[in-house]
Tab-separated table of C-alpha atoms in Angstrom:
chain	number	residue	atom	x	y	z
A	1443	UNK	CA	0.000	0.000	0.000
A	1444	UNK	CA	1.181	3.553	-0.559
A	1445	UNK	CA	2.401	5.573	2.259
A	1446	UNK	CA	-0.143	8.837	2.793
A	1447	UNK	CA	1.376	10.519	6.168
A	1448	UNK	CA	4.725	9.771	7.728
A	1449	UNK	CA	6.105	11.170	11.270
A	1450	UNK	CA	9.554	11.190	10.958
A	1451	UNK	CA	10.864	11.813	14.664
A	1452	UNK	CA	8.208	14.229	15.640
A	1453	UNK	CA	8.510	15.598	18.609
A	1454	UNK	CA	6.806	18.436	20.760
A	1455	UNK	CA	6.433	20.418	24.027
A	1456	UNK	CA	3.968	22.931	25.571
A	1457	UNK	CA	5.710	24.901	28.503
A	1458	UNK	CA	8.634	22.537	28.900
A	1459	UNK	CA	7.073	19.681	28.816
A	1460	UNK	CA	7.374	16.842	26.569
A	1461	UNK	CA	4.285	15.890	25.323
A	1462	UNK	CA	5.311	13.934	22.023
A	1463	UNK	CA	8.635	12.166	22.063
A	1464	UNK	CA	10.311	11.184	19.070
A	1465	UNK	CA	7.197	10.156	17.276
A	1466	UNK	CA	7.836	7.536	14.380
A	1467	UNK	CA	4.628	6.275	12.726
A	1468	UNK	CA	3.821	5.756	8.843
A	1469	UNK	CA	-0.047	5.887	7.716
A	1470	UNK	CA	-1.091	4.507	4.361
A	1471	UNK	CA	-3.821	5.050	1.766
A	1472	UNK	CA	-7.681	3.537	2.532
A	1473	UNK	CA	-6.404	2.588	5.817
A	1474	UNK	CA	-8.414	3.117	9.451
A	1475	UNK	CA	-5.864	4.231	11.773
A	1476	UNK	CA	-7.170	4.672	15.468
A	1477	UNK	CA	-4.492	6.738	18.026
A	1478	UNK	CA	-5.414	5.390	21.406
A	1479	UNK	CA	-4.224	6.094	24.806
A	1480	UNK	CA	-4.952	7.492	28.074
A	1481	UNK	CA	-5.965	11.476	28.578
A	1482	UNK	CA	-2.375	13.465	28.091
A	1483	UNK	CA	-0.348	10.490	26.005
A	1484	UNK	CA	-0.204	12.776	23.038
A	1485	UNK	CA	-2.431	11.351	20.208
A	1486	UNK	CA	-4.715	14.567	19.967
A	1487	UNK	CA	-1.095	16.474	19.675
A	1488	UNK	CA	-0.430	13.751	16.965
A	1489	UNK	CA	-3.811	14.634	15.120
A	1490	UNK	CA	-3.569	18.388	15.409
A	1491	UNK	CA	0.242	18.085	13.858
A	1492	UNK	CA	-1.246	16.393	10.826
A	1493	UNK	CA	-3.757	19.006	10.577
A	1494	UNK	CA	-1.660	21.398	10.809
A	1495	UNK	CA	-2.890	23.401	14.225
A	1496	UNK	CA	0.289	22.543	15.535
A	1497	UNK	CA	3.720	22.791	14.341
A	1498	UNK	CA	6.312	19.685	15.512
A	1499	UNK	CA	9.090	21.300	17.706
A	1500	UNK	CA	11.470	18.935	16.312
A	1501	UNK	CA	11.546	16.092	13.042
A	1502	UNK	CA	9.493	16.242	9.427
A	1503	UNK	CA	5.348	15.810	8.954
A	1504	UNK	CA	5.693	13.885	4.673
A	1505	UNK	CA	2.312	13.996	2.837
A	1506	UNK	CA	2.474	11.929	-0.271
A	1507	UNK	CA	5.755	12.390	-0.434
A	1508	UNK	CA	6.303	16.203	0.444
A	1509	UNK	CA	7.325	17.845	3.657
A	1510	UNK	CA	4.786	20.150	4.620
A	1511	UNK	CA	5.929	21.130	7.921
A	1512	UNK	CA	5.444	25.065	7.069
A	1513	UNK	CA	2.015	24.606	5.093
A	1514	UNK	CA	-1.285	25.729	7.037
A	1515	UNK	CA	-4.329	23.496	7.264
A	1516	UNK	CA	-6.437	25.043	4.840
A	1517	UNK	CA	-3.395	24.258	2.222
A	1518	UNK	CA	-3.627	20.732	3.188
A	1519	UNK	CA	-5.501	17.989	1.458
A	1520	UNK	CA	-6.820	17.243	4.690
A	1521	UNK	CA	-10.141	17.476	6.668
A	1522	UNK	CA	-10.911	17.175	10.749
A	1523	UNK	CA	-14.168	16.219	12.449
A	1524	UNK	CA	-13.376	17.959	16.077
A	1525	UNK	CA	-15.208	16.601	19.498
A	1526	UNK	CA	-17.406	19.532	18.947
A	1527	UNK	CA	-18.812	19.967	15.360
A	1528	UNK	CA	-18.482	23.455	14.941
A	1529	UNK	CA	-22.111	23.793	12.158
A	1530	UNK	CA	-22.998	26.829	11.280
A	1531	UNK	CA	-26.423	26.887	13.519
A	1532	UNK	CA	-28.362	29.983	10.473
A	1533	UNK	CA	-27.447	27.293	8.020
A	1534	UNK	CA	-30.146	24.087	7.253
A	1535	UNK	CA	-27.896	20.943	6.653
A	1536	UNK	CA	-27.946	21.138	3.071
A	1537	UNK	CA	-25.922	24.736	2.936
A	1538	UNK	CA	-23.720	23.229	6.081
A	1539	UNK	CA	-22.410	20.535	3.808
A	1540	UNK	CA	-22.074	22.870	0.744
A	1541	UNK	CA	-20.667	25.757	2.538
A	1542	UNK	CA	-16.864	24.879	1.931
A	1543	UNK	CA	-17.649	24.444	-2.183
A	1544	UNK	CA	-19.421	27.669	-2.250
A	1545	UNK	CA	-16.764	28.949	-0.816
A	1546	UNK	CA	-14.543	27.745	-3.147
A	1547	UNK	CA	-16.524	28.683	-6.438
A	1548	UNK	CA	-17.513	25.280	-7.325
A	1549	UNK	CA	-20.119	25.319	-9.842
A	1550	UNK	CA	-23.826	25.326	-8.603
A	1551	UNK	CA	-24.262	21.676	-10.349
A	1552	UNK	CA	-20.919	20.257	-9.100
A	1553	UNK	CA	-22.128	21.133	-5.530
A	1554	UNK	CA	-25.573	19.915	-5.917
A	1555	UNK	CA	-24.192	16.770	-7.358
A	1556	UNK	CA	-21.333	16.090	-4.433
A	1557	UNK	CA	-23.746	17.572	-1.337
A	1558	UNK	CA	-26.308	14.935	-2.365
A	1559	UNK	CA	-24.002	12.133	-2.760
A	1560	UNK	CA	-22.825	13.075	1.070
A	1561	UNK	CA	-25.866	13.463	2.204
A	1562	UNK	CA	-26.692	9.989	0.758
A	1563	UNK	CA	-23.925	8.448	2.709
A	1564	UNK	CA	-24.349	9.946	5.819
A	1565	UNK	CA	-28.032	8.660	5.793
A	1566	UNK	CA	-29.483	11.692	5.985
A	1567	UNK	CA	-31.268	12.391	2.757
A	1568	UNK	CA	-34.524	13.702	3.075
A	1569	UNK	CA	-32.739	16.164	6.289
A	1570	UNK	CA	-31.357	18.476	3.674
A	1571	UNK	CA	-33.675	21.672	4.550
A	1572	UNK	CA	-33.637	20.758	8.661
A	1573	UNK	CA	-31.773	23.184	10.821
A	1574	UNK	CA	-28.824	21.747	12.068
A	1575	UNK	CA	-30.346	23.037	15.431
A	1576	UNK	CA	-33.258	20.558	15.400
A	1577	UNK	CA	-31.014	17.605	14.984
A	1578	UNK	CA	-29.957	14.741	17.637
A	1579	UNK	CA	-26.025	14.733	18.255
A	1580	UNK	CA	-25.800	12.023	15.808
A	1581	UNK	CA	-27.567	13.102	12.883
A	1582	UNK	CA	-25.120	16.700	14.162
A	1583	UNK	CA	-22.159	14.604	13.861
A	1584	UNK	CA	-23.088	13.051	10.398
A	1585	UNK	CA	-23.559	16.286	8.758
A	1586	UNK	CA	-20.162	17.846	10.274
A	1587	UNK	CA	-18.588	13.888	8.756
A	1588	UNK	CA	-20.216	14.739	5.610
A	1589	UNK	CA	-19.121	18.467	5.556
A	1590	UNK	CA	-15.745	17.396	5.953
A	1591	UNK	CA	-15.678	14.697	2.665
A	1592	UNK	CA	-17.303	16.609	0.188
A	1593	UNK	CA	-13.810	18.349	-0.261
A	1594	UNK	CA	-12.661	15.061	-1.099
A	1595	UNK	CA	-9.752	15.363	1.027
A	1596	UNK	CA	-7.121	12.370	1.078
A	1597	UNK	CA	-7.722	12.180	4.527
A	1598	UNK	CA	-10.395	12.896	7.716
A	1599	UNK	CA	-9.089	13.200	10.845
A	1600	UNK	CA	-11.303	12.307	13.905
A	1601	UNK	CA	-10.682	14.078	16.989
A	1602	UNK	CA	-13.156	11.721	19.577
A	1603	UNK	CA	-16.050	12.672	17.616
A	1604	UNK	CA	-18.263	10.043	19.578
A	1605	UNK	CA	-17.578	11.053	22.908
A	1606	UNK	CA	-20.706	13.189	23.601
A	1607	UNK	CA	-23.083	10.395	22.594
A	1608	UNK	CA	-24.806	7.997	24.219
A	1609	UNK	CA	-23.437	4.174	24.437
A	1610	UNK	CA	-25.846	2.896	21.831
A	1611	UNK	CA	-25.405	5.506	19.150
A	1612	UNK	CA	-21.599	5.601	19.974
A	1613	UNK	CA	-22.105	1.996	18.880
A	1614	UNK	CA	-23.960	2.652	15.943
A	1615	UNK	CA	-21.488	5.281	14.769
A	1616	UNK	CA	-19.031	3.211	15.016
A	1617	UNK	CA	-20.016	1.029	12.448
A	1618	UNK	CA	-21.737	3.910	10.344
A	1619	UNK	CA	-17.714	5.557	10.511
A	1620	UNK	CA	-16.200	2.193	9.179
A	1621	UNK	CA	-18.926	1.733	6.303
A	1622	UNK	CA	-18.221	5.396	5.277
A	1623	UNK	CA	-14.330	5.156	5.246
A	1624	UNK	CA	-14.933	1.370	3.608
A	1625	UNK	CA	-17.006	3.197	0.872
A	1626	UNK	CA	-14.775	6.293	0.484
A	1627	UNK	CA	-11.183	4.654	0.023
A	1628	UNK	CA	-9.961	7.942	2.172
A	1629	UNK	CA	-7.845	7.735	5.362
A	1630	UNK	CA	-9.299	8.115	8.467
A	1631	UNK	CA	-7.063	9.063	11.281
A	1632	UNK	CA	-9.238	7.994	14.887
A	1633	UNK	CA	-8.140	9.573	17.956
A	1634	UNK	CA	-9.708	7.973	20.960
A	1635	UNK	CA	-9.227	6.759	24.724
A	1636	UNK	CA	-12.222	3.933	24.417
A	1637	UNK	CA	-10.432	0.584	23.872
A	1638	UNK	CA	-13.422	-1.135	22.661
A	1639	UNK	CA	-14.333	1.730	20.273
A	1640	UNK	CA	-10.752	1.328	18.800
A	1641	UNK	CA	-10.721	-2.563	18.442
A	1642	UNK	CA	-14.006	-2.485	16.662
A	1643	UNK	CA	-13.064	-0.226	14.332
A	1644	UNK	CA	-9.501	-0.175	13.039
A	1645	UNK	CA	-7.299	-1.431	10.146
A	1646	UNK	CA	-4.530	-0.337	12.539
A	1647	UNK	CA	-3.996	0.631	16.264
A	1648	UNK	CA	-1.646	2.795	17.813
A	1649	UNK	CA	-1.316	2.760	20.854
A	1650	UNK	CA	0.425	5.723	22.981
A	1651	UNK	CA	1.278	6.392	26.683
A	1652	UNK	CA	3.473	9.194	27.665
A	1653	UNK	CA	4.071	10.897	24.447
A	1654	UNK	CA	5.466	7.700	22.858
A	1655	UNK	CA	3.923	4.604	20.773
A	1656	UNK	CA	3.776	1.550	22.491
A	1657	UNK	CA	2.505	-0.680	19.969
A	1658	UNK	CA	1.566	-0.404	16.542
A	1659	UNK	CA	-0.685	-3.352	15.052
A	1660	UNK	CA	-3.888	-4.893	14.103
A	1661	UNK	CA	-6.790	-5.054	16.488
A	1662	UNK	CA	-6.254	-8.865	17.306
A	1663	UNK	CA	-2.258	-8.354	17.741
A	1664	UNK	CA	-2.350	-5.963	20.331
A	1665	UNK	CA	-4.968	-7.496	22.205
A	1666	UNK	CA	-3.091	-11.365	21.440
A	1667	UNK	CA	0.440	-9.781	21.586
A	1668	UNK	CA	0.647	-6.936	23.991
A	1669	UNK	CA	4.398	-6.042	23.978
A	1670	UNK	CA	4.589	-4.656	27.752
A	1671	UNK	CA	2.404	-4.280	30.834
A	1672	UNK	CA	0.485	-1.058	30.003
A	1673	UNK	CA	-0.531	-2.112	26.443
A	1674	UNK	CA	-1.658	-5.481	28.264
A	1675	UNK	CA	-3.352	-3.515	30.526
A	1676	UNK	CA	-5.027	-0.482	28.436
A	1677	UNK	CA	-6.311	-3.139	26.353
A	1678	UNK	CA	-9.176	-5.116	28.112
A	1679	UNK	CA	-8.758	-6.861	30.814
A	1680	UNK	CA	-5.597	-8.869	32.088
A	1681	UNK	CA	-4.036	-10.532	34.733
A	1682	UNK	CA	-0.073	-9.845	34.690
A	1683	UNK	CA	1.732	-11.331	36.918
A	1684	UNK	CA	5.914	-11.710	37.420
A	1685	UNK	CA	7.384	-14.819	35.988
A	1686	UNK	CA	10.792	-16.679	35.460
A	1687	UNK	CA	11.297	-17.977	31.933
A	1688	UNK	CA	13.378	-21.146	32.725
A	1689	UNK	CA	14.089	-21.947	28.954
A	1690	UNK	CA	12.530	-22.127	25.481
A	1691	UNK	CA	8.329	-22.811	26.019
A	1692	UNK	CA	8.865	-22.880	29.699
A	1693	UNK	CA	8.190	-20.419	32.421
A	1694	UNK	CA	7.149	-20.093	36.009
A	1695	UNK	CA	4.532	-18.236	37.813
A	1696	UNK	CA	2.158	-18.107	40.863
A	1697	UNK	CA	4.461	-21.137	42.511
A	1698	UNK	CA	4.052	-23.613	39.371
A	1699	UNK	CA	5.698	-23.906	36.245
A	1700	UNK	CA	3.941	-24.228	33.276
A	1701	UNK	CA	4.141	-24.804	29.473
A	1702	UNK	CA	3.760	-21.674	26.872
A	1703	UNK	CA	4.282	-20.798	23.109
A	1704	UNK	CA	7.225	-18.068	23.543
A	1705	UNK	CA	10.890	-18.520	23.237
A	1706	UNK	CA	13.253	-16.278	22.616
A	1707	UNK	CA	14.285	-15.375	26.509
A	1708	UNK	CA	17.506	-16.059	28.118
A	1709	UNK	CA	17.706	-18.056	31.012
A	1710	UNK	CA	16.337	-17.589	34.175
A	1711	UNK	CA	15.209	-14.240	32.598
A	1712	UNK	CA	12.335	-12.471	35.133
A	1713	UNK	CA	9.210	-11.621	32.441
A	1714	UNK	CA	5.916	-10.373	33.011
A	1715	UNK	CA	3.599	-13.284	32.158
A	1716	UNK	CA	-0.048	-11.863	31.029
A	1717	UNK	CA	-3.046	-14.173	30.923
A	1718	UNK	CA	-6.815	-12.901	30.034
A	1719	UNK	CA	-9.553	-13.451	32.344
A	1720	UNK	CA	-11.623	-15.441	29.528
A	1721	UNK	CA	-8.685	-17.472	29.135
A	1722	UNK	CA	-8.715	-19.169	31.984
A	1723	UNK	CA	-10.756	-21.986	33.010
A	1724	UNK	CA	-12.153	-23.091	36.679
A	1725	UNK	CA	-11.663	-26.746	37.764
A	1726	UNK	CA	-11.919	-28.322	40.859
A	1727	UNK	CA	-9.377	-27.752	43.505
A	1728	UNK	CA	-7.189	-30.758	43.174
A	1729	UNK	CA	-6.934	-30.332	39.769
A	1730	UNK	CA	-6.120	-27.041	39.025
A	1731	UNK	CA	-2.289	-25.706	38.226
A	1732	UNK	CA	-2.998	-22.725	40.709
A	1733	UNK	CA	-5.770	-22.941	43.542
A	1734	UNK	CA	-7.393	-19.958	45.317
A	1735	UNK	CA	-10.592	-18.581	46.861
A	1736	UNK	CA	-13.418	-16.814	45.761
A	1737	UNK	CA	-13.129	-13.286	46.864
A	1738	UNK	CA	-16.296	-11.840	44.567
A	1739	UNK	CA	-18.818	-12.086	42.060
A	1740	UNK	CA	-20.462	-10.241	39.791
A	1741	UNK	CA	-22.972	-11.006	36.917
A	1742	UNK	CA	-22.881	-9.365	33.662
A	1743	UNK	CA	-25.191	-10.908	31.422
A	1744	UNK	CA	-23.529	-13.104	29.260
A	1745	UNK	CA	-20.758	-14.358	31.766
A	1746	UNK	CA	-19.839	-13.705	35.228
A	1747	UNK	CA	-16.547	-11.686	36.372
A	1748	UNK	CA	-14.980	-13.742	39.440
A	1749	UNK	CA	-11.852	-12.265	41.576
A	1750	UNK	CA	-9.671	-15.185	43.179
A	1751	UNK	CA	-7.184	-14.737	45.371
A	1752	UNK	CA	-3.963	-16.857	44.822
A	1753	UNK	CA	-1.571	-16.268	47.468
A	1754	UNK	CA	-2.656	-12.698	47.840
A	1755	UNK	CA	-2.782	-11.711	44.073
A	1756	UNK	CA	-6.419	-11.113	42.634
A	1757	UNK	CA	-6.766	-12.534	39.479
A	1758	UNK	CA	-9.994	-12.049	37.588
A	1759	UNK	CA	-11.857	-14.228	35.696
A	1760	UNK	CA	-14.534	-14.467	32.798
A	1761	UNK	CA	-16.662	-17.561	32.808
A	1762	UNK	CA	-19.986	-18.865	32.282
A	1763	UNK	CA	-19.616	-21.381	34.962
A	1764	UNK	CA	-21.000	-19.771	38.783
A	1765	UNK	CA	-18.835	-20.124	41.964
A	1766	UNK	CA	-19.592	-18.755	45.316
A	1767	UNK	CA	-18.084	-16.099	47.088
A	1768	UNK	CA	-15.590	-17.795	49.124
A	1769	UNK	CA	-15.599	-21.447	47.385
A	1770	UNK	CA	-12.093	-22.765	46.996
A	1771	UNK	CA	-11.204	-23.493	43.245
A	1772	UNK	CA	-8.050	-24.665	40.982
A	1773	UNK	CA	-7.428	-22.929	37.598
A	1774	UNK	CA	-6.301	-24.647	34.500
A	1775	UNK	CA	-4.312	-22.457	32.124
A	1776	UNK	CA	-3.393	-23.850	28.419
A	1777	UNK	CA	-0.477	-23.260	26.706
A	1778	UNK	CA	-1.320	-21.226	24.450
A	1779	UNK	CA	-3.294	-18.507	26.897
A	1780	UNK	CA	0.080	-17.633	28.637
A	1781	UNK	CA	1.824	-14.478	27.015
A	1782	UNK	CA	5.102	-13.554	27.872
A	1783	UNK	CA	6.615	-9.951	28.066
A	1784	UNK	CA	9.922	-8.578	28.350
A	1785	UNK	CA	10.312	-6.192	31.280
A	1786	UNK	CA	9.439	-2.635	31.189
A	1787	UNK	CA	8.862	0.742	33.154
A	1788	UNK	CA	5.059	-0.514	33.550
A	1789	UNK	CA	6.163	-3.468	35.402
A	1790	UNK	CA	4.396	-4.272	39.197
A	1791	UNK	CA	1.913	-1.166	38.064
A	1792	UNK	CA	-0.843	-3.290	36.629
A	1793	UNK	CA	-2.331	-6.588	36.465
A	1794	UNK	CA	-3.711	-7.596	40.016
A	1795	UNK	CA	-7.822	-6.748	40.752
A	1796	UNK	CA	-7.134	-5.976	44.378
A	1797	UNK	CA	-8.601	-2.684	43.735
A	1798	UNK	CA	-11.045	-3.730	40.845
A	1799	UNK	CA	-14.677	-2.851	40.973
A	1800	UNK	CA	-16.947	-1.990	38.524
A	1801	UNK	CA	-18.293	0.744	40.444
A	1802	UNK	CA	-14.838	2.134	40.415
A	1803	UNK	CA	-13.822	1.505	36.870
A	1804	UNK	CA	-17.094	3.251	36.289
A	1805	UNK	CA	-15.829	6.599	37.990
A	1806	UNK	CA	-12.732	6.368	36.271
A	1807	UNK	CA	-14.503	6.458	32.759
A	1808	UNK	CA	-16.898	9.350	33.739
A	1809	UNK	CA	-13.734	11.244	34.781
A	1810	UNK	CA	-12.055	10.820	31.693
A	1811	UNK	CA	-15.566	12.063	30.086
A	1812	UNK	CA	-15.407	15.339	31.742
A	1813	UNK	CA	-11.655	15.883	31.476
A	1814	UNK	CA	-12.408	15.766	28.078
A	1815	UNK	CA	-15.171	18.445	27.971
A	1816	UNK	CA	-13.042	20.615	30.033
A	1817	UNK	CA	-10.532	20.247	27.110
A	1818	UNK	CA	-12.901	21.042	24.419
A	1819	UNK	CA	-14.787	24.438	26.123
A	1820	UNK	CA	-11.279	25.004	26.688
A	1821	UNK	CA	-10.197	25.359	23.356
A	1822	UNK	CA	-11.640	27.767	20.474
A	1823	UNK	CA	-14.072	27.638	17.852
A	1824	UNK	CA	-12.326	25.961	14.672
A	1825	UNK	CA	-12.189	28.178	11.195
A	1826	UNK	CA	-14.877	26.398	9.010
């Protein structure tokens, strides 16, 4: 595939501090690139560098081929879909999406012609003389996605455009987004802290923590082959505990040693060892490679999320099978569920569920929410 947008050794700082480090990332042509991370890792720096709001302190920003470190955004053959829409509220959605081709003297057939094709694939024809006003934030959000392609720009950068919705139309969006990059062929450039929203979504997922990329992959490597604790632990669920790896396909954890699928280590080497909670199954005591107790339950539905105690590390664990609170149980592990990791600076910060609750992971996520609306009344109206 043709590269589109390369980062070569981007970095940047706001008031001494580092917020992108040495970036290093290559994005090619019809792909679905997601940028996902924690509030403050730097992806919506990494976005708004593309764009062109910000200039890199240090390293090159190559757009098929050309350096356009010095050219502003309305010289790029680019387009961005911000957290807030920014519609023109005196305009119905029909002179919204036309706005930027009347602008630019596009004949008055040209513009009928591409508005109603975008209007078409946004799924809003028959909206075209509604005030934007009247709209729900989704059918708001479609007409600022369909704004942004009738320039036919190369590529659409998403700055969390599905963060003020509700779960079930996030979810809906979501798929809408990947039918209309699918039927477009342009590059879409996803910026987004949901983990689920990026997996669902993306050709490609980059994940960043700290102003630097952790991982770079498909959807089902970095959730199959997390390369260190944080990426592990960002992504879903997982229990990460410290290991030995005695030799080639053989490693110890929790007290027992057990067979996996990675070689590679040296001897004796100390690794983190990351197993996920629907990876594990329950068997009876005696026959389980680790034992523990029950320390809590909860029911979501379509399994049940279990916390066992083994030696004073909470592991969690995804199962349709019911245990009690309390009941002593053995888990069997297979081969092929044990990951090994190298060592890292995340090491000992993640993995046990000592702390877990859903009530608290709930907080967390409504805290990010509202950091993130801070952010955006923070920041200025974009230029249409």
């Amino acid at each position: 595939m043709k590269k589109i947008v390369e980062l070569k050794n981007v970095s940047k700082s706001f008031d001494g501090e580092l917020v992108l480090d040495h970036i290093n990332l290559d994005i090619y042509d019809n792909e679905f690139l997601t940028l996902l991370g924690p509030s403050g890792c730097g992806k919506t720096t990494t976005l708004r560098i593309i764009g062109g709001f910000e200039s890199a302190d240090e390293g090159d920003v190559i757009f098929m081929g050309e350096r356009i470190n010095d050219v502003p955004p309305h010289k790029r053959n680019v387009n961005t879909v911000f957290q807030r829409y920014a519609l023109f509220p005196h305009l119905n959605v029909y002179e919204n999406v036309a706005f930027s081709l009347r602008e630019k003297k596009v004949p008055k057939d040209e513009i009928h012609e591409r508005v109603t094709e975008m209007i078409k694939l946004v799924a809003l024809s028959g909206f075209e003389k509604r005030s934007v006003t009247s709209l729900s934030g989704g059918q708001q959000q479609r007409v600022a996605i369909a704004r942004a392609l009738v320039n036919r720009p190369k590529v659409l950068l998403l700055d969390e455009p599905l963060a003020a919705l509700d779960l079930k139309l996030r979810k809906d969006m979501q798929q809408e987004l990947k039918n209309i990059q699918k039927a477009t062929g342009i590059t879409f450039i996803f910026v987004t802290h949901d983990q689920e929203e990026a997996l669902s979504m993306s050709d490609t997922v980059v994940v960043m923590s700290n102003g630097r990329i952790q991982q770079i992959g498909t959807p089902i490597d970095i959730y199959n082959e997390p390369v260190n604790a944080f990426v592990a632990d960002f992504i879903g669920e997982s229990n990460i505990v410290d290991g030995v790896m005695l030799r080639d396909r053989k490693v110890s954890f929790s007290g027992h040693v057990f067979d996996c699928v990675d070689s590679g280590f040296g001897p004796k080497e100390p690794v983190d060892v990351v197993v996920r909670p629907e990876d594990v199954d329950i068997v009876p005591e005696d026959k389980g490679m680790l034992k523990g107790v029950v320390t809590s339950v909860t029911f979501l539905g379509v399994h049940y999320e279990i916390i066992v105690d083994i030696n004073g590390f909470k592991w969690m664990i995804q199962t349709t099978d019911f245990v009690d609170v309390d009941e002593h149980i053995g888990l069997y592990i297979e081969p092929e569920a044990i990951h090994i990791m190298k060592k890292s600076e995340y090491s000992g910060m993640f993995g046990d569920y000592s702390s877990f609750s859903m009530e608290l992971d709930e907080i967390g996520e409504l805290e990010q929410i509202e950091e993130l609306a801070e952010e955006a009344a923070a920041e200025s109206e974009p230029e249409a």
